[in-house]
Coordinates of C-alpha atoms in Angstrom, one line a residue:
M20 CA -28.9 -88.3 -34.1
L21 CA -27.7 -89.3 -30.6
D22 CA -29.7 -88.1 -27.7
A23 CA -28.1 -86.7 -24.6
N24 CA -28.1 -90.1 -22.8
L25 CA -26.4 -91.9 -25.7
Q26 CA -23.9 -89.1 -26.1
G27 CA -22.9 -89.4 -22.5
Q28 CA -22.4 -93.1 -22.7
L29 CA -20.5 -93.0 -26.0
K30 CA -18.2 -90.2 -24.7
A31 CA -17.3 -92.4 -21.7
Y32 CA -16.5 -95.3 -24.1
L33 CA -14.4 -93.2 -26.4
A34 CA -12.2 -92.3 -23.4
N35 CA -10.9 -95.9 -23.7
I36 CA -9.4 -95.2 -27.2
R37 CA -5.6 -95.6 -26.9
Q38 CA -4.6 -94.6 -30.5
P39 CA -6.2 -91.8 -32.6
I40 CA -8.7 -92.8 -35.2
E41 CA -10.3 -91.0 -38.1
L42 CA -13.8 -91.4 -39.6
V43 CA -13.3 -91.3 -43.4
A44 CA -16.6 -90.7 -45.0
S45 CA -17.8 -91.3 -48.6
L46 CA -21.0 -89.3 -49.2
D47 CA -23.2 -87.8 -51.8
D48 CA -26.1 -85.4 -51.6
A49 CA -28.8 -87.9 -50.7
P50 CA -30.6 -87.5 -47.3
K51 CA -29.0 -90.7 -45.9
S52 CA -25.5 -89.2 -46.6
V53 CA -26.5 -86.0 -44.8
E54 CA -27.7 -88.1 -41.9
L55 CA -24.5 -90.2 -41.7
R56 CA -22.3 -87.0 -42.0
D57 CA -24.1 -85.5 -39.0
L58 CA -23.7 -88.7 -37.0
L59 CA -20.0 -88.9 -37.7
I60 CA -19.4 -85.2 -36.9
Q61 CA -21.3 -85.7 -33.7
I62 CA -19.2 -88.7 -32.7
A63 CA -15.9 -86.9 -33.5
G64 CA -17.1 -84.0 -31.4
L65 CA -17.4 -86.2 -28.3
A66 CA -13.6 -87.0 -28.3
P67 CA -11.9 -84.4 -30.5
D68 CA -8.4 -85.3 -29.2
K69 CA -8.9 -89.0 -30.3
V70 CA -11.4 -89.0 -33.1
S71 CA -11.4 -86.9 -36.3
F72 CA -13.9 -86.6 -39.2
V73 CA -12.5 -86.7 -42.8
R74 CA -14.6 -86.5 -46.0
A75 CA -12.9 -88.4 -48.8
D76 CA -15.8 -89.6 -51.1
D77 CA -13.4 -92.2 -52.4
N78 CA -15.6 -95.3 -52.0
A79 CA -18.2 -96.5 -54.6
R80 CA -20.7 -97.2 -51.8
K81 CA -22.3 -94.0 -50.6
P82 CA -23.1 -93.4 -47.8
S83 CA -20.3 -95.3 -46.2
F84 CA -17.4 -94.6 -43.8
L85 CA -14.1 -96.2 -42.8
I86 CA -12.9 -96.2 -39.2
R87 CA -9.2 -96.1 -39.6
R88 CA -6.3 -96.0 -37.1
V89 CA -4.4 -92.9 -38.0
G90 CA -1.2 -93.6 -40.0
T91 CA -2.1 -97.3 -40.6
E92 CA -4.2 -99.5 -42.8
I93 CA -6.0 -100.9 -39.8
G94 CA -9.7 -100.3 -40.1
V95 CA -13.3 -101.4 -40.8
R96 CA -15.9 -100.0 -43.1
F97 CA -19.7 -99.6 -42.6
A98 CA -21.8 -99.0 -45.7
G99 CA -24.9 -97.4 -44.4
I100 CA -25.8 -96.0 -40.9
P101 CA -25.1 -98.6 -38.2
M102 CA -27.9 -97.7 -35.7
G103 CA -30.5 -100.1 -34.3
H104 CA -29.0 -103.4 -33.4
E105 CA -25.7 -102.4 -35.1
F106 CA -25.0 -99.4 -32.8
T107 CA -23.1 -101.7 -30.5
S108 CA -21.0 -102.9 -33.5
L109 CA -20.2 -99.3 -34.2
V110 CA -19.1 -98.6 -30.7
L111 CA -16.9 -101.8 -30.5
A112 CA -15.3 -100.9 -33.9
L113 CA -14.4 -97.4 -32.7
L114 CA -12.8 -98.9 -29.6
Q115 CA -11.0 -101.8 -31.2
V116 CA -9.6 -99.8 -34.2
G117 CA -8.5 -97.3 -31.5
G118 CA -6.4 -100.0 -29.8
H119 CA -8.7 -101.0 -26.9
P120 CA -8.2 -104.7 -26.3
S121 CA -10.9 -107.2 -27.1
K122 CA -12.4 -109.6 -24.5
A123 CA -12.1 -112.5 -26.9
A124 CA -10.3 -115.6 -25.7
Q125 CA -6.5 -115.1 -26.1
D126 CA -6.0 -118.4 -27.9
L127 CA -8.7 -117.4 -30.5
I128 CA -7.0 -114.0 -30.9
E129 CA -3.7 -115.7 -31.6
Q130 CA -5.4 -118.1 -34.1
V131 CA -6.8 -115.1 -36.0
K132 CA -3.5 -113.3 -36.1
G133 CA -1.9 -116.5 -37.5
L134 CA -4.3 -117.0 -40.4
D135 CA -2.4 -117.2 -43.6
G136 CA -4.1 -115.7 -46.7
D137 CA -5.9 -112.7 -48.0
F138 CA -9.5 -112.5 -46.8
A139 CA -11.9 -109.8 -48.0
F140 CA -15.2 -110.2 -46.2
E141 CA -18.5 -108.4 -47.0
T142 CA -21.6 -108.8 -44.7
Y143 CA -25.1 -107.8 -45.6
F144 CA -27.2 -106.9 -42.5
S145 CA -30.5 -105.3 -41.6
L146 CA -30.9 -102.9 -38.7
S147 CA -33.7 -105.1 -37.3
C148 CA -31.6 -108.3 -37.3
Q149 CA -30.6 -109.5 -33.9
N150 CA -28.2 -112.1 -35.3
C151 CA -26.3 -109.8 -37.5
P152 CA -24.3 -107.9 -34.9
D153 CA -22.5 -111.2 -33.9
V154 CA -21.2 -111.6 -37.4
V155 CA -20.4 -108.0 -38.0
Q156 CA -18.5 -107.7 -34.7
A157 CA -16.6 -110.9 -35.2
L158 CA -15.4 -109.9 -38.7
N159 CA -14.6 -106.4 -37.6
L160 CA -12.4 -107.7 -34.8
M161 CA -10.7 -110.1 -37.2
S162 CA -9.9 -107.3 -39.6
V163 CA -8.3 -105.3 -36.7
L164 CA -6.3 -108.3 -35.5
N165 CA -4.9 -109.4 -38.9
P166 CA -3.9 -106.9 -41.6
R167 CA -4.6 -109.4 -44.4
I168 CA -8.3 -109.5 -43.4
S169 CA -10.7 -106.7 -44.4
H170 CA -14.4 -106.3 -43.7
V171 CA -17.3 -104.2 -45.0
A172 CA -20.6 -104.3 -43.2
I173 CA -23.4 -103.3 -45.6
E174 CA -26.9 -102.3 -44.7
G175 CA -29.0 -104.3 -47.1
G176 CA -32.1 -102.1 -46.9
L177 CA -30.1 -99.1 -48.0
F178 CA -28.3 -100.8 -50.9
Q179 CA -31.3 -102.6 -52.3
D180 CA -30.0 -102.7 -55.9
E181 CA -26.8 -104.4 -54.7
V182 CA -28.9 -106.8 -52.6
N183 CA -31.0 -107.8 -55.6
E184 CA -28.0 -108.1 -57.9
R185 CA -26.2 -110.5 -55.5
K186 CA -29.5 -112.3 -54.7
V187 CA -29.2 -111.6 -51.0
M188 CA -32.6 -112.8 -49.5
A189 CA -31.5 -113.4 -45.9
V190 CA -29.4 -111.7 -43.3
P191 CA -26.7 -111.9 -42.3
T192 CA -25.2 -113.0 -45.6
I193 CA -21.4 -113.1 -45.8
F194 CA -19.2 -113.0 -48.9
L195 CA -15.5 -113.9 -48.9
N196 CA -13.4 -112.7 -51.8
G197 CA -16.6 -112.2 -53.8
E198 CA -18.1 -115.6 -53.2
L199 CA -20.9 -116.7 -50.9
F200 CA -19.3 -117.7 -47.6
G201 CA -22.2 -118.2 -45.2
Q202 CA -25.6 -117.1 -44.0
G203 CA -27.1 -116.8 -40.6
R204 CA -25.6 -116.2 -37.2
M205 CA -21.9 -117.1 -36.9
E206 CA -19.5 -116.6 -34.1
M207 CA -15.8 -115.9 -34.6
E208 CA -14.9 -119.5 -33.7
Q209 CA -17.2 -120.7 -36.5
I210 CA -15.8 -118.3 -39.0
V211 CA -12.2 -119.2 -38.2
A212 CA -13.0 -122.9 -38.3
K213 CA -14.3 -122.5 -41.9
I214 CA -11.1 -120.8 -43.1
D215 CA -8.6 -122.6 -40.9
S216 CA -8.8 -126.2 -42.0
G217 CA -7.0 -127.5 -38.8
A218 CA -9.3 -125.7 -36.3
T219 CA -11.8 -128.5 -35.9
A220 CA -9.2 -131.1 -35.4
K221 CA -7.5 -129.0 -32.8
A222 CA -10.7 -128.4 -30.9
A223 CA -11.5 -132.1 -31.0
E224 CA -8.1 -133.0 -29.5
K225 CA -8.5 -130.5 -26.8
I226 CA -11.9 -132.0 -25.9
K227 CA -10.6 -135.5 -25.9
A228 CA -8.1 -134.6 -23.2
K229 CA -10.7 -133.5 -20.7
D230 CA -11.4 -135.5 -17.6
P231 CA -14.9 -136.8 -16.9
F232 CA -17.4 -134.4 -15.4
D233 CA -19.7 -134.9 -12.5
V234 CA -22.4 -133.2 -14.6
L235 CA -22.3 -132.5 -18.3
V236 CA -25.0 -130.2 -19.6
V237 CA -25.7 -130.6 -23.3
G238 CA -27.2 -127.4 -24.7
G239 CA -26.7 -123.8 -23.9
G240 CA -30.1 -122.2 -23.8
P241 CA -31.9 -120.9 -20.8
A242 CA -32.4 -124.4 -19.4
G243 CA -28.8 -125.4 -19.9
A244 CA -27.5 -122.2 -18.4
A245 CA -29.7 -122.5 -15.3
A246 CA -28.6 -126.2 -14.9
A247 CA -24.9 -125.3 -15.2
I248 CA -25.2 -122.5 -12.6
Y249 CA -27.1 -124.6 -10.1
T250 CA -24.7 -127.6 -10.3
A251 CA -21.6 -125.4 -10.3
R252 CA -22.8 -123.7 -7.1
K253 CA -22.9 -127.1 -5.5
G254 CA -19.1 -127.3 -6.1
I255 CA -19.2 -130.3 -8.4
R256 CA -17.3 -130.5 -11.7
T257 CA -19.5 -129.1 -14.4
G258 CA -19.2 -128.9 -18.2
I259 CA -21.5 -127.5 -20.8
A260 CA -21.4 -128.4 -24.5
A261 CA -23.5 -126.2 -26.7
E262 CA -24.0 -125.9 -30.4
R263 CA -24.5 -122.2 -29.9
F264 CA -24.7 -120.6 -26.4
G265 CA -28.1 -119.0 -26.0
G266 CA -30.0 -121.4 -28.2
Q267 CA -33.2 -120.2 -29.8
V268 CA -33.2 -117.2 -27.5
L269 CA -30.7 -115.7 -29.9
D270 CA -33.5 -115.7 -32.6
T271 CA -36.0 -113.9 -30.3
M272 CA -36.7 -110.3 -30.9
A273 CA -38.6 -108.8 -28.0
I274 CA -39.1 -110.5 -24.6
E275 CA -41.7 -108.9 -22.4
N276 CA -42.8 -111.8 -20.2
F277 CA -39.6 -112.6 -18.4
I278 CA -40.6 -111.9 -14.9
S279 CA -39.0 -108.8 -13.2
V280 CA -37.6 -107.6 -16.6
S281 CA -40.3 -105.6 -18.4
H282 CA -38.5 -105.7 -21.7
T283 CA -35.3 -107.2 -23.2
E284 CA -34.1 -108.8 -26.4
G285 CA -32.9 -112.3 -27.1
P286 CA -29.2 -111.7 -27.8
K287 CA -29.0 -109.4 -24.8
L288 CA -30.5 -112.1 -22.5
A289 CA -28.2 -114.8 -24.1
A290 CA -25.2 -112.6 -23.3
H291 CA -26.3 -112.2 -19.7
L292 CA -26.8 -116.0 -19.4
E293 CA -23.4 -116.7 -20.7
Q294 CA -21.7 -114.2 -18.4
H295 CA -23.6 -115.6 -15.4
V296 CA -22.4 -119.1 -16.2
K297 CA -18.8 -117.7 -16.6
D298 CA -19.0 -116.3 -13.1
Y299 CA -18.7 -120.0 -11.9
D300 CA -16.2 -122.7 -12.6
V301 CA -17.9 -124.2 -15.6
D302 CA -16.1 -125.6 -18.6
I303 CA -17.9 -124.0 -21.5
M304 CA -17.4 -125.9 -24.8
N305 CA -19.2 -123.8 -27.4
L306 CA -19.9 -124.7 -31.1
Q307 CA -20.1 -128.4 -30.1
K308 CA -23.0 -130.5 -31.5
A309 CA -23.9 -133.8 -29.9
Q310 CA -24.1 -136.7 -32.3
K311 CA -24.7 -139.7 -30.0
L312 CA -25.4 -140.5 -26.4
I313 CA -24.0 -143.7 -24.9
P314 CA -25.6 -144.4 -21.4
A315 CA -23.5 -145.9 -18.6
K316 CA -23.6 -149.7 -18.5
S317 CA -24.3 -149.6 -14.8
E318 CA -25.6 -147.2 -12.2
G319 CA -22.8 -144.8 -11.1
G320 CA -20.8 -145.5 -14.3
L321 CA -19.8 -142.9 -16.9
H322 CA -22.2 -141.7 -19.6
E323 CA -20.6 -140.7 -22.9
V324 CA -21.6 -138.0 -25.4
V325 CA -20.0 -138.3 -28.8
L326 CA -19.7 -134.9 -30.6
E327 CA -20.0 -134.2 -34.3
N328 CA -16.2 -133.5 -34.6
G329 CA -15.4 -137.0 -33.4
A330 CA -14.4 -136.1 -29.8
S331 CA -16.4 -137.4 -26.9
L332 CA -17.1 -136.3 -23.3
K333 CA -17.8 -138.4 -20.3
A334 CA -19.8 -137.6 -17.2
R335 CA -21.3 -139.3 -14.1
T336 CA -24.6 -137.5 -14.9
I337 CA -26.0 -135.8 -18.0
I338 CA -28.5 -133.0 -18.3
L339 CA -30.0 -132.8 -21.8
S340 CA -31.2 -129.3 -22.7
T341 CA -30.9 -129.3 -26.5
G342 CA -33.9 -127.1 -27.2
A343 CA -35.9 -126.9 -30.4
R344 CA -35.8 -125.3 -33.8
W345 CA -38.3 -123.9 -36.3
R346 CA -40.5 -126.5 -37.8
Q347 CA -40.4 -126.7 -41.6
M348 CA -43.3 -127.1 -43.9
G349 CA -41.8 -130.2 -45.5
V350 CA -43.1 -129.4 -49.0
P351 CA -41.3 -129.6 -52.4
G352 CA -39.2 -126.5 -53.0
E353 CA -38.8 -125.4 -49.4
D354 CA -35.2 -126.6 -49.1
T355 CA -34.3 -125.5 -52.6
Y356 CA -35.3 -121.9 -51.9
K357 CA -34.3 -121.6 -48.2
N358 CA -32.6 -118.2 -47.8
K359 CA -33.7 -117.6 -51.4
G360 CA -37.2 -116.4 -50.5
V361 CA -38.1 -119.0 -47.8
A362 CA -37.3 -117.5 -44.4
Y363 CA -38.0 -118.2 -40.8
C364 CA -37.2 -114.8 -39.1
P365 CA -39.4 -111.9 -40.2
H366 CA -37.4 -109.5 -37.9
C367 CA -34.1 -110.3 -39.6
D368 CA -35.1 -110.8 -43.2
G369 CA -38.2 -108.6 -43.5
P370 CA -36.4 -105.4 -44.6
L371 CA -35.0 -107.3 -47.6
F372 CA -38.5 -107.7 -49.0
K373 CA -39.5 -104.0 -48.9
G374 CA -42.2 -103.3 -51.4
K375 CA -42.6 -107.0 -52.3
R376 CA -45.4 -109.6 -51.9
V377 CA -44.9 -112.2 -49.2
A378 CA -46.8 -115.0 -47.4
V379 CA -46.7 -116.0 -43.7
I380 CA -47.4 -119.6 -43.0
G381 CA -49.1 -120.1 -39.6
G382 CA -51.9 -118.5 -37.7
G383 CA -50.7 -118.8 -34.1
N384 CA -49.2 -115.9 -32.2
S385 CA -45.8 -116.1 -34.0
G386 CA -47.4 -116.1 -37.4
V387 CA -49.8 -113.3 -36.8
E388 CA -47.1 -111.2 -35.1
A389 CA -44.9 -111.8 -38.2
A390 CA -47.7 -110.7 -40.5
I391 CA -48.3 -107.5 -38.6
D392 CA -44.6 -106.6 -38.6
L393 CA -44.2 -107.4 -42.3
A394 CA -47.2 -105.4 -43.3
G395 CA -45.4 -102.2 -42.3
I396 CA -42.5 -103.1 -44.7
V397 CA -43.8 -105.1 -47.7
A398 CA -46.4 -104.4 -50.3
H399 CA -48.7 -107.2 -49.4
V400 CA -49.0 -110.1 -46.9
T401 CA -51.0 -113.3 -47.3
L402 CA -51.4 -115.2 -44.1
I403 CA -52.1 -118.9 -44.6
E404 CA -53.5 -121.1 -41.8
Y405 CA -54.2 -124.8 -41.9
D406 CA -57.1 -124.8 -39.5
S407 CA -60.5 -123.2 -40.0
D408 CA -59.7 -120.4 -37.6
L409 CA -56.6 -118.4 -36.5
R410 CA -55.1 -119.6 -33.1
A411 CA -53.5 -116.3 -32.2
D412 CA -54.6 -114.1 -29.2
A413 CA -57.7 -112.0 -30.0
V414 CA -55.9 -108.7 -29.6
L415 CA -53.4 -109.8 -32.3
Q416 CA -56.2 -111.0 -34.6
R417 CA -58.0 -107.6 -34.3
K418 CA -54.8 -105.8 -35.2
L419 CA -54.1 -108.0 -38.2
A420 CA -57.7 -107.6 -39.5
S421 CA -57.3 -103.8 -39.4
L422 CA -54.4 -103.8 -41.8
P423 CA -55.3 -102.9 -45.4
N424 CA -52.5 -104.9 -47.1
V425 CA -53.1 -108.2 -45.4
K426 CA -55.2 -111.1 -46.7
I427 CA -56.1 -114.1 -44.4
I428 CA -56.7 -117.5 -45.9
T429 CA -57.8 -120.3 -43.5
S430 CA -58.4 -124.1 -44.1
A431 CA -55.4 -124.0 -46.5
L432 CA -52.7 -126.6 -46.9
T433 CA -49.4 -125.4 -48.4
T434 CA -48.3 -128.0 -51.0
E435 CA -45.4 -126.5 -52.9
V436 CA -42.9 -123.6 -53.1
K437 CA -42.1 -122.5 -56.7
G438 CA -39.2 -120.5 -58.0
D439 CA -37.2 -119.7 -61.1
G440 CA -34.1 -121.5 -60.0
E441 CA -32.6 -118.6 -58.1
K442 CA -35.5 -117.2 -56.0
V443 CA -39.1 -117.9 -54.9
N444 CA -41.8 -116.7 -57.2
A445 CA -44.9 -118.5 -56.1
L446 CA -46.6 -120.6 -53.4
V447 CA -49.2 -123.3 -54.1
Y448 CA -51.9 -124.3 -51.5
K449 CA -54.9 -126.6 -51.4
D450 CA -58.3 -125.4 -50.2
R451 CA -59.1 -128.1 -47.5
N452 CA -62.9 -127.4 -47.8
H453 CA -63.3 -127.7 -51.5
G454 CA -60.2 -129.5 -52.7
T455 CA -59.2 -126.8 -55.2
V456 CA -55.6 -125.9 -55.8
H457 CA -54.5 -122.2 -55.9
E458 CA -51.2 -120.5 -56.7
I459 CA -50.1 -117.1 -55.3
E460 CA -47.4 -115.1 -57.0
L461 CA -45.0 -113.6 -54.4
E462 CA -41.3 -113.1 -53.6
G463 CA -41.1 -114.3 -50.0
I464 CA -42.4 -116.9 -47.6
F465 CA -42.0 -116.7 -43.9
V466 CA -42.6 -120.0 -42.1
Q467 CA -44.0 -119.7 -38.5
I468 CA -45.6 -123.1 -37.7
G469 CA -44.0 -124.1 -34.4
L470 CA -41.0 -126.0 -33.1
V471 CA -39.3 -129.3 -33.5
P472 CA -37.2 -130.7 -30.5
N473 CA -33.5 -131.2 -31.2
T474 CA -33.5 -134.9 -30.1
E475 CA -32.8 -136.9 -33.3
F476 CA -29.5 -138.1 -31.8
L477 CA -31.3 -139.6 -28.8
R478 CA -33.4 -142.2 -30.6
D479 CA -33.2 -145.6 -29.1
T480 CA -31.3 -144.1 -26.1
V481 CA -34.0 -142.4 -23.9
A482 CA -37.8 -142.6 -24.1
L483 CA -39.2 -140.0 -26.5
S484 CA -42.8 -138.9 -27.1
P485 CA -44.5 -139.3 -30.5
R486 CA -43.5 -135.7 -31.2
G487 CA -39.8 -136.5 -30.4
E488 CA -39.8 -134.8 -27.0
I489 CA -37.8 -136.3 -24.2
E490 CA -40.1 -137.9 -21.6
I491 CA -39.4 -136.6 -18.1
D492 CA -41.0 -136.8 -14.7
A493 CA -41.5 -134.0 -12.2
R494 CA -37.8 -134.2 -11.2
G495 CA -36.5 -134.0 -14.8
E496 CA -35.5 -137.6 -14.8
T497 CA -35.5 -139.5 -18.1
S498 CA -35.9 -143.2 -18.7
Q499 CA -32.1 -143.7 -18.1
P500 CA -30.8 -143.5 -14.6
G501 CA -28.4 -140.6 -14.2
I502 CA -29.6 -138.8 -17.3
F503 CA -31.9 -135.8 -16.9
A504 CA -33.5 -133.3 -19.3
A505 CA -35.0 -129.8 -19.3
G506 CA -36.5 -127.2 -21.5
D507 CA -38.1 -127.1 -24.9
C508 CA -36.7 -130.5 -25.9
T509 CA -38.8 -132.2 -23.2
T510 CA -42.5 -133.0 -22.6
V511 CA -42.9 -129.9 -20.4
P512 CA -46.1 -128.5 -22.0
Y513 CA -45.3 -124.8 -22.2
K514 CA -42.2 -123.7 -24.2
Q515 CA -41.3 -120.5 -22.3
I516 CA -37.9 -119.1 -21.2
V517 CA -38.9 -118.7 -17.6
I518 CA -40.2 -122.3 -17.5
A519 CA -37.1 -123.6 -19.2
M520 CA -34.9 -121.9 -16.5
G521 CA -37.0 -123.5 -13.8
A522 CA -36.8 -126.9 -15.4
G523 CA -33.0 -126.6 -15.8
S524 CA -32.7 -125.7 -12.1
T525 CA -34.9 -128.7 -11.2
A526 CA -32.8 -131.1 -13.4
A527 CA -29.6 -129.8 -11.8
L528 CA -30.8 -130.3 -8.3
S529 CA -32.1 -133.8 -9.2
A530 CA -28.7 -134.6 -10.7
F531 CA -26.9 -133.5 -7.6
D532 CA -29.3 -135.5 -5.4
Y533 CA -28.6 -138.5 -7.6
L534 CA -24.8 -138.1 -7.3
I535 CA -24.8 -137.8 -3.5
R536 CA -26.8 -141.0 -3.2
L537 CA -24.5 -143.1 -5.3
P538 CA -22.5 -145.6 -3.4
T539 CA -18.8 -144.7 -2.8
Q540 CA -16.1 -146.7 -4.6
D541 CA -15.5 -148.8 -1.5
E542 CA -19.3 -149.5 -1.1
A543 CA -19.5 -150.5 -4.8
E544 CA -16.6 -152.9 -4.4
R545 CA -18.1 -154.5 -1.3
E546 CA -21.5 -154.9 -3.1
A547 CA -19.8 -156.5 -6.1
I548 CA -17.9 -159.0 -3.8
A549 CA -21.1 -159.8 -1.9
A550 CA -22.9 -160.4 -5.2

């Protein structure tokens, strides 16, 4: 299964294994079991002195395999074949079970080792999900670090009956001790915080003790990362507080318009952004959501950002780069059936709807691309567009029109999502030309209708446009002196990664220019006396 290039890379990685491991397979006679067996034998053959293949057939899930440190109970299990986005998870699991140290922060490692309790995690993933590897890798590492933690990563598309029985309609979906624990991308810090009741309070106390920054960047997407790099390079004290480093880039599948890089993927770019920021003296505070902004009372004073955990950060200047999120339809039933048939990421959740009927809401590029992708997986796609014509590029529209299992409905207003209490079973829309109401029976709805800026916490603080975007000038300045903004949360007209990076750099340079022009403390005191 592995080509010569991958074999060479994997062989080099396996040389880092410090303690021997065994690949314990549970297989049957199905083609996927044969495929997994061949893969495991191939892996073992790359490092026969450190990796061995064992067939046990002792697990109910087939095909599956346990990566176990020989002579111990330390190990992780994959149910399915972890290729695609999960191949990195497989490589890391081989190394970590084999004793290769993790690059996770040491204080987080110690926190995981000290967790008290028995935690049996199960994660359902799809091979096309770019958010799943973060969850799989975090839980795998936790199970290696703490013997009372176990983890099974389950390929949802291969175990469809199990997915249906447990009503899994979005990935990643995590179960803990048989009960639903969480859905969506989660980092190890988030998982630990959910099972360690004191973690949030400890993080808040740590943040409260921090001295004021020269520049505090709020948001960790492309704009925020660029801003932090530019200010740090100026030698001024820089901090970055982000709800999730990488922002919406983490939810982006293919990126083909990032100049000088012909193709990359969102999570890979986000990892590179974070590593670049870490190359400088930047205080990164991840998993921190801003709740309130308190501007300085006078020019040159300290601005304050209050976080959701109760802590606050102060800084001489602020750069707001909080990004945006998927826009919701705002119709009855949408919230009720979110992750129960209503989804926002066709790449992640599409495989769970194999052979089913779905709808895509939105006729722009994102909506049409989603419909094209889903048409190759599901039984039928209905694309619903509010306007009289689709807004996607002509080449995408031609491709969509060529697909036999796609129906396009324009001039349609979605009015309701229906379900049976557990999952979606219908969508209701109104024909805007004739006023008639129609109902479509289906199992999934993918919403692709644009973005909403993450600026709710800024109301009555800085000037916002009617759409909630932060109003900025050509220098990235907001209506408040010393507060700047950049990226998708602003009035910049085009929401693109490369534009956000440029805007972040502009805001950073403007913040630095603002700082160096502030009066010194002595000058401020003389001006106050003269006044």
